[in-house]
Coordinates of N, CA and C in Angstrom, one line a residue:
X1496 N 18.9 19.7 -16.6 CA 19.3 20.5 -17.7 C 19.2 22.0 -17.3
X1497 N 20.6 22.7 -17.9 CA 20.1 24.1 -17.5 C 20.8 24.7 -18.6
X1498 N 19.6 25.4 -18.9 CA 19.3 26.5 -20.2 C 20.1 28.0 -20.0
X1499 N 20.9 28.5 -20.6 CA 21.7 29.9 -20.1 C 21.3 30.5 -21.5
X1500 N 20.4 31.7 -21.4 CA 20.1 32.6 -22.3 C 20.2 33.9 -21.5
X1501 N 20.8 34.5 -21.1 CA 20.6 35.9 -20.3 C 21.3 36.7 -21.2
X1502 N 21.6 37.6 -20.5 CA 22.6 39.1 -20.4 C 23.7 38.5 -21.2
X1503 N 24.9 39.0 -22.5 CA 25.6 38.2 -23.1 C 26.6 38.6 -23.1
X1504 N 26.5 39.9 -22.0 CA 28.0 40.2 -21.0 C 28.7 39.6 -20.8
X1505 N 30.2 39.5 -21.0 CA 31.3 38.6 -20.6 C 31.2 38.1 -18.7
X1506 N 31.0 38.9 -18.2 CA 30.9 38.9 -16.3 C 29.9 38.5 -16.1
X1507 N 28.7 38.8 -17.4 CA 27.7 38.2 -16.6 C 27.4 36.6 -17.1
X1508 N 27.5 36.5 -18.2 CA 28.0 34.9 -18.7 C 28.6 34.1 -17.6
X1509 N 29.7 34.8 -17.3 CA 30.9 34.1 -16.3 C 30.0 33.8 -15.1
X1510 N 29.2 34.9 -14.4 CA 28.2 34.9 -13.3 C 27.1 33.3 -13.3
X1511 N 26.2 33.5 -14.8 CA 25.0 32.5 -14.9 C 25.9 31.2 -14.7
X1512 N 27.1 31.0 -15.7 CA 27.8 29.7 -15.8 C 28.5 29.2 -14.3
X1513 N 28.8 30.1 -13.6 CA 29.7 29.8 -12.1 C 28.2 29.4 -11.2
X1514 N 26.7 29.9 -11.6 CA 26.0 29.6 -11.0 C 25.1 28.6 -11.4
X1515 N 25.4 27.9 -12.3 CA 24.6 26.5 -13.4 C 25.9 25.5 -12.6
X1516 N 26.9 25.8 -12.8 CA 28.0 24.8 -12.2 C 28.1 24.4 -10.9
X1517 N 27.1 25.1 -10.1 CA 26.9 24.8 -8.3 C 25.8 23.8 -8.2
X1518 N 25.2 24.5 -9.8 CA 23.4 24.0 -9.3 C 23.5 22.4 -10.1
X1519 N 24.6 22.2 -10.4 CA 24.5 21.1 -11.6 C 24.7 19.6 -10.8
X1520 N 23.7 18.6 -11.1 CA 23.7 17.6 -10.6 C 25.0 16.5 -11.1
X1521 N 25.4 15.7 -10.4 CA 26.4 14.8 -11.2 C 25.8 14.2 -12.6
X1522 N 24.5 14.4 -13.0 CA 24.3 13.9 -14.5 C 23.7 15.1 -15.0
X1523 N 23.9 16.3 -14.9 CA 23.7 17.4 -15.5 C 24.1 17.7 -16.8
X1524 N 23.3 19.2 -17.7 CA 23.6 19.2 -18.7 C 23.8 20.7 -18.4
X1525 N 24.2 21.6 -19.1 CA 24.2 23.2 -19.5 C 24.7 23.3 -20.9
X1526 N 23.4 24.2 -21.2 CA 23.4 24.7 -22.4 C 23.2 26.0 -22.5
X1527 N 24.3 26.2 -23.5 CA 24.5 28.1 -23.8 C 23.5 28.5 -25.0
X1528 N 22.7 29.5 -24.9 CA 22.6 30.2 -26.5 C 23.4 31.3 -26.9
X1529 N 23.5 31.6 -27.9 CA 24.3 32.5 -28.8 C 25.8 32.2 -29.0
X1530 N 26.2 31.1 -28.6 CA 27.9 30.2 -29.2 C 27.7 29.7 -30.5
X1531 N 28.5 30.6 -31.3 CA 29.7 31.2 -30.8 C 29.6 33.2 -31.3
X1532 N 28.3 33.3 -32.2 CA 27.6 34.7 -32.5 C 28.1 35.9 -31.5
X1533 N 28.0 35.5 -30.1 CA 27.8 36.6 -29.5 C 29.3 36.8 -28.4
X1534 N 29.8 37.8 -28.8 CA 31.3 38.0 -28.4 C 31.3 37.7 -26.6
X1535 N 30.7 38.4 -26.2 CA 30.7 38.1 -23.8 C 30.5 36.1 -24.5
X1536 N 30.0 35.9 -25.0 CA 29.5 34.1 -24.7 C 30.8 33.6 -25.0
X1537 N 31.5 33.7 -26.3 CA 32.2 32.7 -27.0 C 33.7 33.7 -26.2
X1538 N 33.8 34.5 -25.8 CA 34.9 34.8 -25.1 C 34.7 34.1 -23.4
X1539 N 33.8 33.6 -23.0 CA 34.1 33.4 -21.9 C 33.9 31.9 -22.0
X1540 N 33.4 31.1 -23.1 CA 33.3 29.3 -23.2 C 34.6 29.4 -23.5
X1541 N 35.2 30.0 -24.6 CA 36.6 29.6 -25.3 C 37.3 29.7 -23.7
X1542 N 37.3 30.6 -23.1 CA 38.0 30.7 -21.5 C 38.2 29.7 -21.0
X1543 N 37.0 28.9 -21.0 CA 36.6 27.7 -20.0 C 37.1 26.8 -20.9
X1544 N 37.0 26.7 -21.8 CA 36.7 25.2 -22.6 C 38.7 25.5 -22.9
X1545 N 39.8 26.3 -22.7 CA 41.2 26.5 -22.3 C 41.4 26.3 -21.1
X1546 N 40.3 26.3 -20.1 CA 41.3 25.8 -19.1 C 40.8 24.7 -18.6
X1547 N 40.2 23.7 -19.8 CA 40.2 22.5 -19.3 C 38.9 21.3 -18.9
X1548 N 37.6 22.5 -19.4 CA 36.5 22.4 -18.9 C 36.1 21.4 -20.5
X1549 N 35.3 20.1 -20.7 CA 34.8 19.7 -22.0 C 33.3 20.7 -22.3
X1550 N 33.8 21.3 -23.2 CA 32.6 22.4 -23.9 C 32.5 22.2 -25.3
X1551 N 31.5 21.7 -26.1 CA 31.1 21.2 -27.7 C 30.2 22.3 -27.9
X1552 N 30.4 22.5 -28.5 CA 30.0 23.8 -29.9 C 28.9 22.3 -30.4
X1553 N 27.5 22.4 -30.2 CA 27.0 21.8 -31.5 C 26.4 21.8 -32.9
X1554 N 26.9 21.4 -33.9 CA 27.7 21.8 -34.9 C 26.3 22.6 -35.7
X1555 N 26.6 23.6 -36.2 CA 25.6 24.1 -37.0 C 24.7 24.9 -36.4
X1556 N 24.7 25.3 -35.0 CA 23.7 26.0 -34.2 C 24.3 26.6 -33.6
X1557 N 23.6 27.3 -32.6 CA 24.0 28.4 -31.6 C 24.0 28.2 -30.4
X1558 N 24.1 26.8 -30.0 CA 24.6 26.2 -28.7 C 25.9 25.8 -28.8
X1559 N 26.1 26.0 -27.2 CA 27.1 24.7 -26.7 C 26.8 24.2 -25.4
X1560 N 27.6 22.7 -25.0 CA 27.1 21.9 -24.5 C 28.5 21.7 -23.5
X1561 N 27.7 21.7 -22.4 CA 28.5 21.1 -20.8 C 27.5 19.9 -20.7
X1562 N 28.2 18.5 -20.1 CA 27.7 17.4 -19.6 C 29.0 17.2 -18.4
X1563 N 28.2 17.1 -16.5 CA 29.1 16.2 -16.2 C 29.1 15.1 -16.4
X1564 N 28.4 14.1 -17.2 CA 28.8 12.8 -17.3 C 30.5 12.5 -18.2
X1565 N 31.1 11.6 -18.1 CA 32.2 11.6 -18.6 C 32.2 11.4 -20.6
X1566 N 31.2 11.2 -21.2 CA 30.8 10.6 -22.2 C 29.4 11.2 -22.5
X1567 N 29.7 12.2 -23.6 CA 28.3 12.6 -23.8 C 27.8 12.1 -25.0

């Protein structure tokens, strides 16, 4: 599991997440804080989660949720 709370910079978002997605095991999880509140976060999940990547908003909070398993 990896927790992404940093800097809520668009580049640097892009940065932590390109660097959770190297480190992520085949049953990995990553989780964002401040989605969808904080404009650098939810402009650069909404990015990802358009080109294709499965990203869930969990409902009612201020996460979202990457699993590589195919079924979360």
């Amino acid at each position: 599991l990896i927790f992404i709370d940093a800097n809520h910079e668009y580049q640097y978002v892009k940065s932590d997440t390109g660097h959770a997605m190297d480190m992520l095991s085949d049953r990995g999880m990553i989780i964002w804080h401040d989605y969808p509140n904080i404009m650098g976060v939810m402009d650069y999940l909404d990015q990802l989660y358009e080109s294709g990547v499965p990203l869930y908003h969990l409902w009612d909070t201020r996460f979202a949720l990457y699993s590589s398993l195919q079924q979360v």
